[in-house]
PDB file of C-alpha atoms in Angstrom:
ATOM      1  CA  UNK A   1     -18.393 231.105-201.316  1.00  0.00           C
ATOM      2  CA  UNK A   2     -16.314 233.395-199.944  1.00  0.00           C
ATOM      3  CA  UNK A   3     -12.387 231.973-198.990  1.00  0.00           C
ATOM      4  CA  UNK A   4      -9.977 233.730-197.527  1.00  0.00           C
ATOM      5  CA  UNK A   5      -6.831 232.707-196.315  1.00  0.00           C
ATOM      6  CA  UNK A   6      -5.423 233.044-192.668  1.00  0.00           C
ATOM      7  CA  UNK A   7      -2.575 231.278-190.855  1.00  0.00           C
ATOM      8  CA  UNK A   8      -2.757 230.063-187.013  1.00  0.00           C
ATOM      9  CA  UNK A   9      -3.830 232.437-184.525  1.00  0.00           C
ATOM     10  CA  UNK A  10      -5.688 234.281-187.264  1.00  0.00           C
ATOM     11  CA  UNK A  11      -9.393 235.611-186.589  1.00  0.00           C
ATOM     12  CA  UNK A  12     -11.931 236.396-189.108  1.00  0.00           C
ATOM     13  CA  UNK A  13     -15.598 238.065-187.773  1.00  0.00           C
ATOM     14  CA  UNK A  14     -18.584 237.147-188.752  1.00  0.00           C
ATOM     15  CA  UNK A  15     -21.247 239.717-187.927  1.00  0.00           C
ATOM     16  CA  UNK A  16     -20.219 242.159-185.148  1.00  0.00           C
ATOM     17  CA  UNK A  17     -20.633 238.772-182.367  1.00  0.00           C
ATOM     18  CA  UNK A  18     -18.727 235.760-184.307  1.00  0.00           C
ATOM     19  CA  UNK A  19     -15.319 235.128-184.184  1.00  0.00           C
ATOM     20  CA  UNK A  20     -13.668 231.827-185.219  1.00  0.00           C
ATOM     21  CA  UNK A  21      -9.980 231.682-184.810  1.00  0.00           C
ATOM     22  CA  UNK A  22      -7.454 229.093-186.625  1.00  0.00           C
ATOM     23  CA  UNK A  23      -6.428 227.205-183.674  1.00  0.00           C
ATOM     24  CA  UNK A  24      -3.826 224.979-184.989  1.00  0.00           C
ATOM     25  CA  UNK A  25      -3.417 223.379-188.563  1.00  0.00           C
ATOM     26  CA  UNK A  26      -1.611 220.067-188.544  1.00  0.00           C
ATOM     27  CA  UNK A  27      -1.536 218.260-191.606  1.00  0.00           C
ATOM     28  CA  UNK A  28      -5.530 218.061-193.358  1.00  0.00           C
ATOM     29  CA  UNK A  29      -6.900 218.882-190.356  1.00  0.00           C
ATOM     30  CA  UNK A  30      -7.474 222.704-189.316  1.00  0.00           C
ATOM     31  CA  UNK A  31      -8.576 223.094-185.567  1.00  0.00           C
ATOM     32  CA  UNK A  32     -11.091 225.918-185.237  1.00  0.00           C
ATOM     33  CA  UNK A  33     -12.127 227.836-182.192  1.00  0.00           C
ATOM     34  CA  UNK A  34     -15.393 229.591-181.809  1.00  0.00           C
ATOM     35  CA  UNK A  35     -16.771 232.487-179.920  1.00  0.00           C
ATOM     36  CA  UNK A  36     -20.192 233.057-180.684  1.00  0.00           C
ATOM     37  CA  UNK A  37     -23.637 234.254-178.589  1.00  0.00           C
ATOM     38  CA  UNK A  38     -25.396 231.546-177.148  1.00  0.00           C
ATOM     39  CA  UNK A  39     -28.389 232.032-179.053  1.00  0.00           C
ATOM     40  CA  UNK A  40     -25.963 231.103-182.236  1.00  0.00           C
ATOM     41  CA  UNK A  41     -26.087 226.814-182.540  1.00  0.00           C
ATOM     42  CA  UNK A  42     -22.520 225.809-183.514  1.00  0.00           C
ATOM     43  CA  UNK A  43     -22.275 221.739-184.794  1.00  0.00           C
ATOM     44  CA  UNK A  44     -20.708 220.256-187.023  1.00  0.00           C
ATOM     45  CA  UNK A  45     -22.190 219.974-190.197  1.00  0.00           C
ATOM     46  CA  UNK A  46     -22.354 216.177-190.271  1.00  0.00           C
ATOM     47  CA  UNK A  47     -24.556 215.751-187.080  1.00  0.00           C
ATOM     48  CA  UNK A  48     -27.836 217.967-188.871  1.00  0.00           C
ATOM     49  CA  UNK A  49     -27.121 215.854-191.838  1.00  0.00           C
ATOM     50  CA  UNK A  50     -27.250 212.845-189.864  1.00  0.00           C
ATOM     51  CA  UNK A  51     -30.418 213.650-188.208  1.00  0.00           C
ATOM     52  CA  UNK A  52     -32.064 214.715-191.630  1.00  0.00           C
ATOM     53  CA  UNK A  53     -31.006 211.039-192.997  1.00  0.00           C
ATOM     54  CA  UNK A  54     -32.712 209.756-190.127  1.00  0.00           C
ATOM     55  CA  UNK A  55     -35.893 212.088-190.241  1.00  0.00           C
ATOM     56  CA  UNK A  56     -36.470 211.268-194.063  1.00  0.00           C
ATOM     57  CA  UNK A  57     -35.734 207.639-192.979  1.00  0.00           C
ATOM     58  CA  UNK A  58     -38.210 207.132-190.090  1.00  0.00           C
ATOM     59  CA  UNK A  59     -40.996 208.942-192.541  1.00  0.00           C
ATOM     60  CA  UNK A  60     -40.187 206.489-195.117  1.00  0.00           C
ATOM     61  CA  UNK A  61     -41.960 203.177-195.731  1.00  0.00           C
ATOM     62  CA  UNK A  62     -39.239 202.598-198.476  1.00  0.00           C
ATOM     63  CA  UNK A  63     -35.924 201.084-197.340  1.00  0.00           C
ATOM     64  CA  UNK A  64     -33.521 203.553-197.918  1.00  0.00           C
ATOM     65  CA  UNK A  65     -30.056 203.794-198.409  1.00  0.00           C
ATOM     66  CA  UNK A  66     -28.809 203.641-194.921  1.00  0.00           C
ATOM     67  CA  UNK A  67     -31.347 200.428-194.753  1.00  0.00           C
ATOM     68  CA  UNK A  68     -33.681 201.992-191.922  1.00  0.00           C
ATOM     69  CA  UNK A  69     -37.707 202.500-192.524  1.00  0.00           C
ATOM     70  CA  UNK A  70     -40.155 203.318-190.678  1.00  0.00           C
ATOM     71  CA  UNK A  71     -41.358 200.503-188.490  1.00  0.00           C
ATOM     72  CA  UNK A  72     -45.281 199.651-189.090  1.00  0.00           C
ATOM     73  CA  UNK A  73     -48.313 199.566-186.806  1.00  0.00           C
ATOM     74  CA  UNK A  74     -48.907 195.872-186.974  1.00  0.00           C
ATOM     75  CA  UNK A  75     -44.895 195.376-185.623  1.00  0.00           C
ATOM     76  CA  UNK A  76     -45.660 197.534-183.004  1.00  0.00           C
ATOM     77  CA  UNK A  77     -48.715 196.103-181.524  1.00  0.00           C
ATOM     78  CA  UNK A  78     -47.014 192.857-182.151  1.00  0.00           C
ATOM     79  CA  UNK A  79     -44.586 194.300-179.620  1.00  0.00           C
ATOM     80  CA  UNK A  80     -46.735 195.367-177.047  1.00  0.00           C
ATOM     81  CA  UNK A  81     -48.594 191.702-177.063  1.00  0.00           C
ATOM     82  CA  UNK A  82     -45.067 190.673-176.269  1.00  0.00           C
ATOM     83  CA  UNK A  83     -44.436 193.055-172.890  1.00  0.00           C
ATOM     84  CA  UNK A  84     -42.198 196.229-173.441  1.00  0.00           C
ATOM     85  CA  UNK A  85     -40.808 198.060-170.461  1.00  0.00           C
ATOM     86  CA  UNK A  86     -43.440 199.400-167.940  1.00  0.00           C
ATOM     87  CA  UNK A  87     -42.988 202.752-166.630  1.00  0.00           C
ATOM     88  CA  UNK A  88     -42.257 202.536-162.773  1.00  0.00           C
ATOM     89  CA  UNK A  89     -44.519 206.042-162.162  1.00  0.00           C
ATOM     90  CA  UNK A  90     -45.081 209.416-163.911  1.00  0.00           C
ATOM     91  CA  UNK A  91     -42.196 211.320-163.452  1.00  0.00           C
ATOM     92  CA  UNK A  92     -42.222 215.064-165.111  1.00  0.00           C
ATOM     93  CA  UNK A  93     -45.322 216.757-167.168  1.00  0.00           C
ATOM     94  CA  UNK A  94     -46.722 215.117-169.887  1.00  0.00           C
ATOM     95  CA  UNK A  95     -49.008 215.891-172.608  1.00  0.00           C
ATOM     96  CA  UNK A  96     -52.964 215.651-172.044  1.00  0.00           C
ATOM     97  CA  UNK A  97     -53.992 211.791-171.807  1.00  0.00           C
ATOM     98  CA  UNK A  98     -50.215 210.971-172.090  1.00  0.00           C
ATOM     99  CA  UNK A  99     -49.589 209.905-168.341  1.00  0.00           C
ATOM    100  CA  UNK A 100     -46.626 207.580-168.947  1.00  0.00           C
ATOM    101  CA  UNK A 101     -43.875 209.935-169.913  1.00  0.00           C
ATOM    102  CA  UNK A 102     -40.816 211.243-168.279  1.00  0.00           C
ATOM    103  CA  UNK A 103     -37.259 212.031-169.923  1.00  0.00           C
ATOM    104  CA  UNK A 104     -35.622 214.532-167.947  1.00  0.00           C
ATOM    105  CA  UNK A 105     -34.717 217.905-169.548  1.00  0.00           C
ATOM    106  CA  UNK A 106     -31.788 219.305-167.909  1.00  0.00           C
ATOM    107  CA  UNK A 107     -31.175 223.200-168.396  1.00  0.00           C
ATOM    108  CA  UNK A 108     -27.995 224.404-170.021  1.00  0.00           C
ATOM    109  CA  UNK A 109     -25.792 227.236-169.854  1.00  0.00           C
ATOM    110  CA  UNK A 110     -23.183 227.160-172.696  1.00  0.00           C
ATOM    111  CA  UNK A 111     -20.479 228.260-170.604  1.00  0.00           C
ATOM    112  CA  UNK A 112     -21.118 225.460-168.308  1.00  0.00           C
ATOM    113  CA  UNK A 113     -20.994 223.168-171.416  1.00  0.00           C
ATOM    114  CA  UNK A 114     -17.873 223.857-172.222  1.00  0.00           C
ATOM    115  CA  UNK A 115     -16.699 224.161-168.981  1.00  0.00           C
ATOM    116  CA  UNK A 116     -16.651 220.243-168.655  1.00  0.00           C
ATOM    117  CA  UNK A 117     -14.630 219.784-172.167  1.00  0.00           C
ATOM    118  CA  UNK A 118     -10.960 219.516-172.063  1.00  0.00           C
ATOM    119  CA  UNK A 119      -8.495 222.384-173.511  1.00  0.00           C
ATOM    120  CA  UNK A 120      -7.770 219.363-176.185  1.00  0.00           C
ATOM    121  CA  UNK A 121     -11.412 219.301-177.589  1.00  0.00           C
ATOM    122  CA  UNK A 122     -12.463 222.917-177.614  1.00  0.00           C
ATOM    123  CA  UNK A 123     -11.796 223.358-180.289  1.00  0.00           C
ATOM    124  CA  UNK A 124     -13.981 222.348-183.211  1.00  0.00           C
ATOM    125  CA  UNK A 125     -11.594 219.985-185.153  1.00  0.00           C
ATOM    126  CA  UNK A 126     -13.368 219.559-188.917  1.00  0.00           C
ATOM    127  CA  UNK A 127     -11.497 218.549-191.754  1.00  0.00           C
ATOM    128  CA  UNK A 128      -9.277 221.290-193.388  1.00  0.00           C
ATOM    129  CA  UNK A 129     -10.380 220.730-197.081  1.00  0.00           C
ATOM    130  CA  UNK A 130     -14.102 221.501-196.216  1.00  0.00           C
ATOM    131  CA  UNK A 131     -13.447 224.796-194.618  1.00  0.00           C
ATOM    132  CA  UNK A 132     -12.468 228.276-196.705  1.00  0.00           C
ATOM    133  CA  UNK A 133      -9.620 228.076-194.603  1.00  0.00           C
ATOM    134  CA  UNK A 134      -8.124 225.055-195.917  1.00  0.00           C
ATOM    135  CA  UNK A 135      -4.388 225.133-196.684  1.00  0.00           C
ATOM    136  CA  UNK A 136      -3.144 223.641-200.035  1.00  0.00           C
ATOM    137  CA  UNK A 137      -4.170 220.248-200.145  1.00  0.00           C
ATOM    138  CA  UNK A 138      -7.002 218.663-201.767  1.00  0.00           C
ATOM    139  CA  UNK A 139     -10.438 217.594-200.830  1.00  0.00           C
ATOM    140  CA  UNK A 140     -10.384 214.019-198.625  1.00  0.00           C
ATOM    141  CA  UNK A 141     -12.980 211.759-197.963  1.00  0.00           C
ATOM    142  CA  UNK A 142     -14.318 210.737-195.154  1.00  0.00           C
TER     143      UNK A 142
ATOM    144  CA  UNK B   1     -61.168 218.042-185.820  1.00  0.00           C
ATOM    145  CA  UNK B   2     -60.499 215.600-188.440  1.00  0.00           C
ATOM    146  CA  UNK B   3     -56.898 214.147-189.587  1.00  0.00           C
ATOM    147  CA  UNK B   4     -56.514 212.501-192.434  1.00  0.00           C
ATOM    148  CA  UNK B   5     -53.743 209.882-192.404  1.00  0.00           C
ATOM    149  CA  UNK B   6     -52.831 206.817-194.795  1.00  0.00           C
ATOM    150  CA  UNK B   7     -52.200 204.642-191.633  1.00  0.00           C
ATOM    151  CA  UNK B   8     -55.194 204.972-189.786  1.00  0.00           C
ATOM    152  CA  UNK B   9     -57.562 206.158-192.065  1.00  0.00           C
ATOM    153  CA  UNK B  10     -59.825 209.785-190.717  1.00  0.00           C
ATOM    154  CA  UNK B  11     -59.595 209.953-187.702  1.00  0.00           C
ATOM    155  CA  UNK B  12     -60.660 212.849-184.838  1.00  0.00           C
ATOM    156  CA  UNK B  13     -58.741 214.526-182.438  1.00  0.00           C
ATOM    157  CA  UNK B  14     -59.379 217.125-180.184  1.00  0.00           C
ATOM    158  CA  UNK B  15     -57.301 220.343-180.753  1.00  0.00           C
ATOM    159  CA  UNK B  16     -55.099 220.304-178.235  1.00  0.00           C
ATOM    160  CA  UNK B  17     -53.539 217.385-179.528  1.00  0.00           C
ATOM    161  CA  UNK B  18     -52.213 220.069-182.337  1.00  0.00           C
ATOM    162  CA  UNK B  19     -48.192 220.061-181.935  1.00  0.00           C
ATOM    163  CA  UNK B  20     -46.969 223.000-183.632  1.00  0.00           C
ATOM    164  CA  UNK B  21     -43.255 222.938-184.844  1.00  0.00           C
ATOM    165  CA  UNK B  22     -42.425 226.045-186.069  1.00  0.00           C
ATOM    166  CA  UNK B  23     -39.444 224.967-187.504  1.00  0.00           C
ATOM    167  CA  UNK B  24     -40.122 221.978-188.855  1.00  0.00           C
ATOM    168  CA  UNK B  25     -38.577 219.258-188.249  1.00  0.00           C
ATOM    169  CA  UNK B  26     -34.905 218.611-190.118  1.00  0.00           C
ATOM    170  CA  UNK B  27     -35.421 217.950-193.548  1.00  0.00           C
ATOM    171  CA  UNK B  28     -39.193 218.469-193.214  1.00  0.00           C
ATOM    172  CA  UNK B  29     -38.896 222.134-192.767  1.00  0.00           C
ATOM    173  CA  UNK B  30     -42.587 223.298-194.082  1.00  0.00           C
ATOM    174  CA  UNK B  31     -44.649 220.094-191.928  1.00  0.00           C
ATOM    175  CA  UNK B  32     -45.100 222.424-189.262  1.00  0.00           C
ATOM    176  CA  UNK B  33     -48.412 220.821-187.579  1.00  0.00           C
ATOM    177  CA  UNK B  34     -49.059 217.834-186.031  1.00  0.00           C
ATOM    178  CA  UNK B  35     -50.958 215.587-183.790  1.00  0.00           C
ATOM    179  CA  UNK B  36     -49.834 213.348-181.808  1.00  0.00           C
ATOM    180  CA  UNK B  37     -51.737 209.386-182.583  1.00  0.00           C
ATOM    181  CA  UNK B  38     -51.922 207.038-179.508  1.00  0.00           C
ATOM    182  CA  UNK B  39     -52.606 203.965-180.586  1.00  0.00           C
ATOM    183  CA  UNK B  40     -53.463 202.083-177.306  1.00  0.00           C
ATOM    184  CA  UNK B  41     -54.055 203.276-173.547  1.00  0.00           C
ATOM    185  CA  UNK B  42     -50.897 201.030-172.965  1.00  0.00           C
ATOM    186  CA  UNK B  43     -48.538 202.425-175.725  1.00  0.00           C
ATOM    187  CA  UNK B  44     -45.058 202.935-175.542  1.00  0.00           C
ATOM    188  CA  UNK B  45     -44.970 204.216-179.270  1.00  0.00           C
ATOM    189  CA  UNK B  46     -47.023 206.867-180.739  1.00  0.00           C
ATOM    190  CA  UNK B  47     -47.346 208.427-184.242  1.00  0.00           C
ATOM    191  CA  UNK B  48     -46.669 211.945-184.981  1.00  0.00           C
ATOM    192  CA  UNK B  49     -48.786 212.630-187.313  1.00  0.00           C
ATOM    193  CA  UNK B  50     -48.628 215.702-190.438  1.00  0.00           C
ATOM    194  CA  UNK B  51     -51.691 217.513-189.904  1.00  0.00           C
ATOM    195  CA  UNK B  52     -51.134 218.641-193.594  1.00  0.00           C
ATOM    196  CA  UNK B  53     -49.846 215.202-195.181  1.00  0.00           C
ATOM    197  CA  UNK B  54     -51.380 211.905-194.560  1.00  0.00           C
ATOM    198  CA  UNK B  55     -48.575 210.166-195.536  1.00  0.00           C
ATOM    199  CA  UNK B  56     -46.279 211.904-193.049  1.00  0.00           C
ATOM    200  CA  UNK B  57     -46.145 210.331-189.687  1.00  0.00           C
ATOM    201  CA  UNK B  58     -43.082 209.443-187.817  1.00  0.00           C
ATOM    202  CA  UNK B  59     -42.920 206.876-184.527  1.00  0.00           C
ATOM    203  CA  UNK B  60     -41.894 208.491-181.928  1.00  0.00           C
ATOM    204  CA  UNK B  61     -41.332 207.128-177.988  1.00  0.00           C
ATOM    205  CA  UNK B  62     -40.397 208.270-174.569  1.00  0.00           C
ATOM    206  CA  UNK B  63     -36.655 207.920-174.812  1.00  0.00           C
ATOM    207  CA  UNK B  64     -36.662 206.969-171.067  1.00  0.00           C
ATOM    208  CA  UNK B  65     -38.703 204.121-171.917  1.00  0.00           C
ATOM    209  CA  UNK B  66     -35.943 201.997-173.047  1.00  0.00           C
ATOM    210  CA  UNK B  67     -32.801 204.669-171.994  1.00  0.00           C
ATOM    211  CA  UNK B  68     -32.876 204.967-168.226  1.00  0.00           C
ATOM    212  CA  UNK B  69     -29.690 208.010-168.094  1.00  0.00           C
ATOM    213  CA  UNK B  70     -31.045 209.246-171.031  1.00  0.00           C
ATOM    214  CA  UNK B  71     -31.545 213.677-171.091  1.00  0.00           C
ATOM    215  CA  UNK B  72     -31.868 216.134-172.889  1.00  0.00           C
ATOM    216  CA  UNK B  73     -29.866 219.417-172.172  1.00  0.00           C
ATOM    217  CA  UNK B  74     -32.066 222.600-173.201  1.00  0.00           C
ATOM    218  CA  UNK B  75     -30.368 226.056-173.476  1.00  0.00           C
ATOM    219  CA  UNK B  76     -32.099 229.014-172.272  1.00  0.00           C
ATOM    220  CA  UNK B  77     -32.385 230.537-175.720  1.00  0.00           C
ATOM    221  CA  UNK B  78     -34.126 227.105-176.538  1.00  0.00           C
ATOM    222  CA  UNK B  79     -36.214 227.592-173.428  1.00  0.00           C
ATOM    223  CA  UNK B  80     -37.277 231.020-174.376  1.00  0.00           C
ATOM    224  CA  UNK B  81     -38.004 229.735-178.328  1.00  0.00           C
ATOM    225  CA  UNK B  82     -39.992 227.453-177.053  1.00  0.00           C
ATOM    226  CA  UNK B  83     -42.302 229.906-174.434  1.00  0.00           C
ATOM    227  CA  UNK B  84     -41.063 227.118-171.902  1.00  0.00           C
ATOM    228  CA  UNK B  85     -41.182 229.144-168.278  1.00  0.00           C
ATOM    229  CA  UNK B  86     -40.464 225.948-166.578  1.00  0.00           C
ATOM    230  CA  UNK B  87     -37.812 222.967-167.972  1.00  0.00           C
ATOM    231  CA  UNK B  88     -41.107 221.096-165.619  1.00  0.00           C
ATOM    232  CA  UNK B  89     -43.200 222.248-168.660  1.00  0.00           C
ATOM    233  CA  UNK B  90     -41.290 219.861-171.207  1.00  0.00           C
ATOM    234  CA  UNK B  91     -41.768 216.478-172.810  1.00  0.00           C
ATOM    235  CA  UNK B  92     -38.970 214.920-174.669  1.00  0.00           C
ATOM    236  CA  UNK B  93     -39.695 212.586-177.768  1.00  0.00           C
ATOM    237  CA  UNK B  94     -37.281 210.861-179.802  1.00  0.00           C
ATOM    238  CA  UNK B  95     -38.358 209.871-183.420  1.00  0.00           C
ATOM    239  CA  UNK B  96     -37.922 205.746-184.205  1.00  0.00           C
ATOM    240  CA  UNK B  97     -36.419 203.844-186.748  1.00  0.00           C
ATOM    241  CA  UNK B  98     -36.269 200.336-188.103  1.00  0.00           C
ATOM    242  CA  UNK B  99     -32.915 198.839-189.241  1.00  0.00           C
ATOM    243  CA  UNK B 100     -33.606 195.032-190.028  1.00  0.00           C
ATOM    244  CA  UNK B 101     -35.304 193.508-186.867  1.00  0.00           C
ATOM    245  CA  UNK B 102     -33.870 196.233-184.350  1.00  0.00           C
ATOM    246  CA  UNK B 103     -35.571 199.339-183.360  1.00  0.00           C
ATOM    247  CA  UNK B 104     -33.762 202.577-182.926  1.00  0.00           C
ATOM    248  CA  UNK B 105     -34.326 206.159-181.661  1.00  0.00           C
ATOM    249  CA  UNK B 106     -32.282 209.175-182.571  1.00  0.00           C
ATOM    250  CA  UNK B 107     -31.124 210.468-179.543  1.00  0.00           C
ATOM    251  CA  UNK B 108     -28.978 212.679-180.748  1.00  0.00           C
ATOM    252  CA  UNK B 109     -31.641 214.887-182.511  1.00  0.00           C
ATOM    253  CA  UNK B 110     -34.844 214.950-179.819  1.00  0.00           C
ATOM    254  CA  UNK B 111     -38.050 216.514-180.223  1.00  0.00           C
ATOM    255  CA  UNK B 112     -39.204 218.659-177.350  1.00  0.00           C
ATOM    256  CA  UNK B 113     -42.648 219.577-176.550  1.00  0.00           C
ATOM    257  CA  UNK B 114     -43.887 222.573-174.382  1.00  0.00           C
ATOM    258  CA  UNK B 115     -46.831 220.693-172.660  1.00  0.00           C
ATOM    259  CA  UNK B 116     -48.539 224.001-171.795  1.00  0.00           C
ATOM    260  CA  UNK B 117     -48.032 225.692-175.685  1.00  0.00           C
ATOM    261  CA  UNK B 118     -47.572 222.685-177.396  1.00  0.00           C
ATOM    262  CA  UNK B 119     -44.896 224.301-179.328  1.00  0.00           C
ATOM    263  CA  UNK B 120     -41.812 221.569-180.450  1.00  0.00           C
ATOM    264  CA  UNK B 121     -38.324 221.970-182.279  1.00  0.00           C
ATOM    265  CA  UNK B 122     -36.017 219.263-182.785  1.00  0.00           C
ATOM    266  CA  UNK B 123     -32.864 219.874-181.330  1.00  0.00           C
ATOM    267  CA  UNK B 124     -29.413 219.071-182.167  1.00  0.00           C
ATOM    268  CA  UNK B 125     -27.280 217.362-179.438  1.00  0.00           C
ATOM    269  CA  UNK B 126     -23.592 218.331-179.214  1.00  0.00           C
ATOM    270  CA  UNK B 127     -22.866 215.839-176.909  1.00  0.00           C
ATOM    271  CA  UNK B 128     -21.505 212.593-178.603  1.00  0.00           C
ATOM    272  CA  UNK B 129     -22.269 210.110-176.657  1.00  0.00           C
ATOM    273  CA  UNK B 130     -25.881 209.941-178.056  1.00  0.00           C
ATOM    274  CA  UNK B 131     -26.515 209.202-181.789  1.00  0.00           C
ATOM    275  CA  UNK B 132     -28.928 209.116-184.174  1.00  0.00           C
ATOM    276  CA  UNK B 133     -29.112 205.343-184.067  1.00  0.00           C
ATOM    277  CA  UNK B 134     -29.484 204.022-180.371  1.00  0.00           C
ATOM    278  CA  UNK B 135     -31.010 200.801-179.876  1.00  0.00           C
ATOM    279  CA  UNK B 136     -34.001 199.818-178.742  1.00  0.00           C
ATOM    280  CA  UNK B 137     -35.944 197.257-178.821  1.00  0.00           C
ATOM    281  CA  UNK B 138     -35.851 193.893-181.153  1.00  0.00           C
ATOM    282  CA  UNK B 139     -38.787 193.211-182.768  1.00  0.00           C
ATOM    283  CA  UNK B 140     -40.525 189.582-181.619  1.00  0.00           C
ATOM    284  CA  UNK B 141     -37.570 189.510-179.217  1.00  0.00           C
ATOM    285  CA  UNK B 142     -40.385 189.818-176.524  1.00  0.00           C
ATOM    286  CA  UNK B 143     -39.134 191.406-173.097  1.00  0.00           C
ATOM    287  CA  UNK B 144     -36.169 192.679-172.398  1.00  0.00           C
ATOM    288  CA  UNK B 145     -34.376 194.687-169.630  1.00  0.00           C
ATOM    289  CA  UNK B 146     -33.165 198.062-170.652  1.00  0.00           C
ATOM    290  CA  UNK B 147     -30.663 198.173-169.046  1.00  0.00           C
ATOM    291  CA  UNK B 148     -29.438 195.429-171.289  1.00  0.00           C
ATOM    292  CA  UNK B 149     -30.491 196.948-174.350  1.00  0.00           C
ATOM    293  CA  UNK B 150     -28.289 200.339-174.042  1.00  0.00           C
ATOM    294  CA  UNK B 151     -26.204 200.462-177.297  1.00  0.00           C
TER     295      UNK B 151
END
């Protein structure tokens, strides 16, 4: 891994179209802004590995560590002899034979994204031992 | 065509049933074709099912089944990955868990379907008010109101 060092209001590049720019460091906590193209995803590292978990979970008919598994055909018929939800109407496409579907999609332009966050959380805050930018002290948990 | 699966034995589909992901899903980055399994005409869960792996099959449900504010922003780079001319052309799937007696769906990390390609990726949510753990349903709690059941 590659670390570098840079104080507040430093910038390092990534590629000619990535910036990320020490915001503010206060305490273990290193605020980082980021300028990237749209087609780049930016999240924090935590919410992929939290979607994993629960992938490898819901394929799993072992209880796992997080104590979820994957729920089994007989509970789900059991569910539908007992009445779930009804659809009110088909609202939006759906796939062929699939006629009771209809979470709305709503398109996204990053700028507008961000245009509804607050100066405070711009910023992606992550925790400054993880990042190569980390001042002196050690790793934390949690 | 046939799919093997070790839930419901062989059974047949017609092809354009075939969901292709060509990402993967997370953590299951080389299961890149599936099907989707309807088990009854008046199902409100179905089984995504590895074309390649019997033993890989996820639950998956209409999110707005049980979350009536529940969406799904899409980026236009995510449009354009997916061959999605139309956001009309989309289906939105979330994949279910179990925890104890409750049933949840990851919100945060959806799968979306063009209807017309049948291309998917799962995407990744920044905002936080979804997570990978919304609730349900109870099991053998019989029915409920969803509006009652938001987490």
């Amino acid at each position: 891994m590659l670390v570098l060092s840079r104080q507040r209001d430093e910038t390092i590049m990534i590629g000619d179209e990535i910036e990320v720019t020490i915001v503010d460091v206060r305490g273990d906590k290193v605020r980082l802004g980021i300028t990237a193209p749209t087609k780049v995803a930016v999240h924090r590292k935590e919410i992929y590995e939290a979607i994993k978990r629960e992938n490898e979970q819901a394929a799993s008919l072992a209880k796992g560590t997080r104590g979820a598994t994957a729920p089994m055909p007989a509970e789900l018929q059991a569910l539908r002899t007992n009445g779930l939800p009804k659809r009110p109407g088909i609202r939006g496409p759906v796939l062929a034979g699939l006629s009771r579907l209809g979470t709305s999609l709503a398109p996204s332009e990053r700028a507008s994204e961000r245009a509804s966050e607050t100066p405070e959380n711009r910023g992606t805050e992550i925790s400054g031992a993880r990042t190569a930018f980390s001042h002196e002290s050690g790793p934390k948990s949690g | 065509m046939e799919v093997r699966t070790s839930r419901f034995g062989t059974v047949n589909i017609n092809e354009d049933r075939v969901i292709t992901f060509s990402k993967g899903l997370l953590g299951f980055p080389r299961h890149t074709r599936f099907c989707l399994l309807e088990p009854g005409d008046d199902a409100c869960f179905f089984w995504l099912q590895s074309m390649d792996d019997p033993n890989l099959a996820f639950v998956v449900t209409d999110p707005s089944l049980f979350v009536a504010d529940y969406s799904v922003t899409i980026r236009a780079e995510q449009m354009q990955e997916l061959g999605l001319a139309a956001i009309e052309d989309a289906q939105a799937f979330v994949i279910v868990n179990k925890v104890d007696r409750t049933l949840t769906g990851n919100l945060q990390g959806p799968l979306v379907i063009n209807t017309k390609t049948r291309q998917g990726e799962q995407l990744v949510l920044a905002e936080k008010r979804w997570t990978t753990r919304h609730t349900l349903v109870q099991l053998g709690a019989g029915i409920q109101a969803p509006a009652a059941m938001s987490a």
